[in-house]
Short mmCIF file of C-alpha atoms in Angstrom, two decimals:
data_model
loop_
_atom_site.label_atom_id
_atom_site.label_comp_id
_atom_site.label_asym_id
_atom_site.label_seq_id
_atom_site.Cartn_x
_atom_site.Cartn_y
_atom_site.Cartn_z
CA MET A 1 0.00 0.00 0.00
CA ASP A 2 1.39 3.40 -0.86
CA LYS A 3 2.20 5.77 1.98
CA LEU A 4 -0.55 8.29 1.22
CA LYS A 5 -3.26 5.63 1.15
CA GLU A 6 -1.81 4.00 4.27
CA TYR A 7 -1.77 7.33 6.14
CA HIS A 8 -5.35 8.08 5.02
CA GLU A 9 -6.62 4.71 6.28
CA LEU A 10 -4.70 5.00 9.57
CA LEU A 11 -5.96 8.50 10.37
CA LYS A 12 -9.51 7.64 9.38
CA ARG A 13 -9.43 4.61 11.70
CA ILE A 14 -7.94 6.52 14.65
CA LEU A 15 -10.42 9.39 14.38
CA THR A 16 -13.40 7.08 13.85
CA GLU A 17 -12.45 5.17 17.01
CA GLN A 18 -12.02 8.41 18.98
CA VAL A 19 -15.38 9.79 17.83
CA GLU A 20 -17.10 6.51 18.68
CA LEU A 21 -15.59 6.60 22.19
CA CYS A 22 -16.84 10.17 22.59
CA ARG A 23 -20.34 9.15 21.49
CA ARG A 24 -20.50 6.56 24.30
CA GLN A 25 -20.75 9.45 26.75
CA PRO A 26 -22.90 11.86 24.75
CA VAL A 27 -23.50 15.45 25.75
CA PRO A 28 -27.25 16.15 25.42
CA ASP A 29 -28.10 18.30 22.40
CA VAL A 30 -24.52 18.25 21.10
CA GLU A 31 -23.71 16.12 18.06
CA THR A 32 -20.20 14.78 17.55
CA PHE A 33 -19.17 13.72 14.05
CA LEU A 34 -16.27 13.29 11.67
CA VAL A 35 -15.85 15.20 8.39
CA ILE A 36 -13.45 13.68 5.87
CA ASP A 37 -12.49 15.45 2.66
CA GLU A 38 -10.69 12.53 1.06
CA GLU A 39 -9.79 14.38 -2.13
CA HIS A 40 -7.93 17.14 -0.29
CA ARG A 41 -6.92 15.00 2.73
CA ASN A 42 -8.64 17.07 5.42
CA TYR A 43 -9.98 15.35 8.56
CA ILE A 44 -12.13 17.24 11.05
CA TRP A 45 -13.77 16.05 14.26
CA MET A 46 -16.64 18.47 15.00
CA ASN A 47 -19.09 19.16 17.79
CA VAL A 48 -22.30 21.09 17.03
CA GLY A 49 -25.35 21.83 19.14
CA TRP A 50 -26.53 23.66 22.23
CA GLN A 51 -25.40 23.47 25.85
CA ASN A 52 -26.88 25.51 28.71
CA GLY A 53 -28.51 27.85 26.22
CA GLU A 54 -25.21 28.52 24.44
CA ARG A 55 -24.31 27.53 20.89
CA VAL A 56 -21.61 24.88 20.65
CA CYS A 57 -19.79 24.68 17.32
CA GLY A 58 -16.14 23.78 17.15
CA MET A 59 -13.39 21.45 16.17
CA THR A 60 -11.90 18.93 18.53
CA VAL A 61 -9.34 17.79 15.95
CA TYR A 62 -8.25 19.03 12.53
CA VAL A 63 -5.53 17.13 10.66
CA ARG A 64 -4.33 17.47 7.06
CA ILE A 65 -2.14 15.07 5.16
CA CYS A 66 0.20 17.21 3.08
CA ASP A 67 3.56 16.42 1.45
CA GLY A 68 3.56 12.94 3.00
CA LYS A 69 3.13 14.25 6.53
CA PHE A 70 0.35 14.62 9.06
CA TRP A 71 -0.22 18.32 9.82
CA ILE A 72 -2.06 18.49 13.13
CA GLU A 73 -3.72 21.91 12.96
CA GLU A 74 -5.99 21.54 16.01
CA ASP A 75 -6.05 18.93 18.75
CA TRP A 76 -8.06 19.18 21.95
CA THR A 77 -7.86 15.46 22.83
CA GLU A 78 -6.42 14.44 26.16
CA ASP A 79 -3.51 12.33 24.88
CA GLY A 80 -3.08 13.97 21.49
CA ILE A 81 -3.51 12.51 18.02
CA ALA A 82 0.28 12.62 17.56
CA THR A 83 0.58 10.09 20.39
CA ASP A 84 -1.84 7.75 18.62
CA LEU A 85 0.04 8.13 15.33
CA VAL A 86 3.42 7.38 16.95
CA ARG A 87 1.90 4.40 18.78
CA GLU A 88 0.81 3.06 15.35
CA GLY A 89 4.37 3.32 14.02
CA VAL A 90 4.37 6.69 12.27
CA PRO A 91 7.84 8.28 12.50
CA LYS A 92 7.87 11.63 14.31
CA GLU A 93 9.46 13.26 11.25
CA ASP A 94 6.16 12.60 9.43
CA ILE A 95 4.13 14.52 12.01
CA VAL A 96 3.96 18.32 12.16
CA LEU A 97 2.44 19.94 15.25
CA ALA A 98 1.07 22.76 13.11
CA PHE A 99 -0.78 24.35 16.04
CA HIS A 100 2.65 25.54 17.21
CA ASP A 101 4.36 28.42 15.40
CA PRO A 102 7.31 27.41 13.15
CA GLU A 103 9.92 28.57 15.67
CA THR A 104 8.41 26.49 18.47
CA ARG A 105 8.13 23.42 16.20
CA LYS A 106 11.93 23.38 15.84
CA HIS A 107 12.19 22.56 19.53
CA THR A 108 9.83 19.56 19.48
CA ASP A 109 10.68 15.95 18.66
CA PHE A 110 8.40 16.25 15.63
CA ALA A 111 8.88 17.67 12.13
CA ALA A 112 9.25 21.46 11.86
CA ALA A 113 7.44 21.48 8.49
#
């Protein structure tokens, strides 16, 4: 399997599992779902609804696959999607913590870009 297809399948599986775990403890009136733009390799875990009279609409996770790397743009999970990817055998040089500015990324164990 080529790397791009392998990375797509891996990320799709990880996020699907995470969303399913989240749905086991649902928040009333808030829907949790996964948006996958396979053509452009964008993966978004969303929450939409109402809580205590306030609108809830936001991303829990946003990851892109670009230039053979995972670009983690947003990640509000407890352990981090990068941890899941490394656990599955993805080398850290194929993961960009894009929610950090480029200068900060240089000081992580992950790819700078």
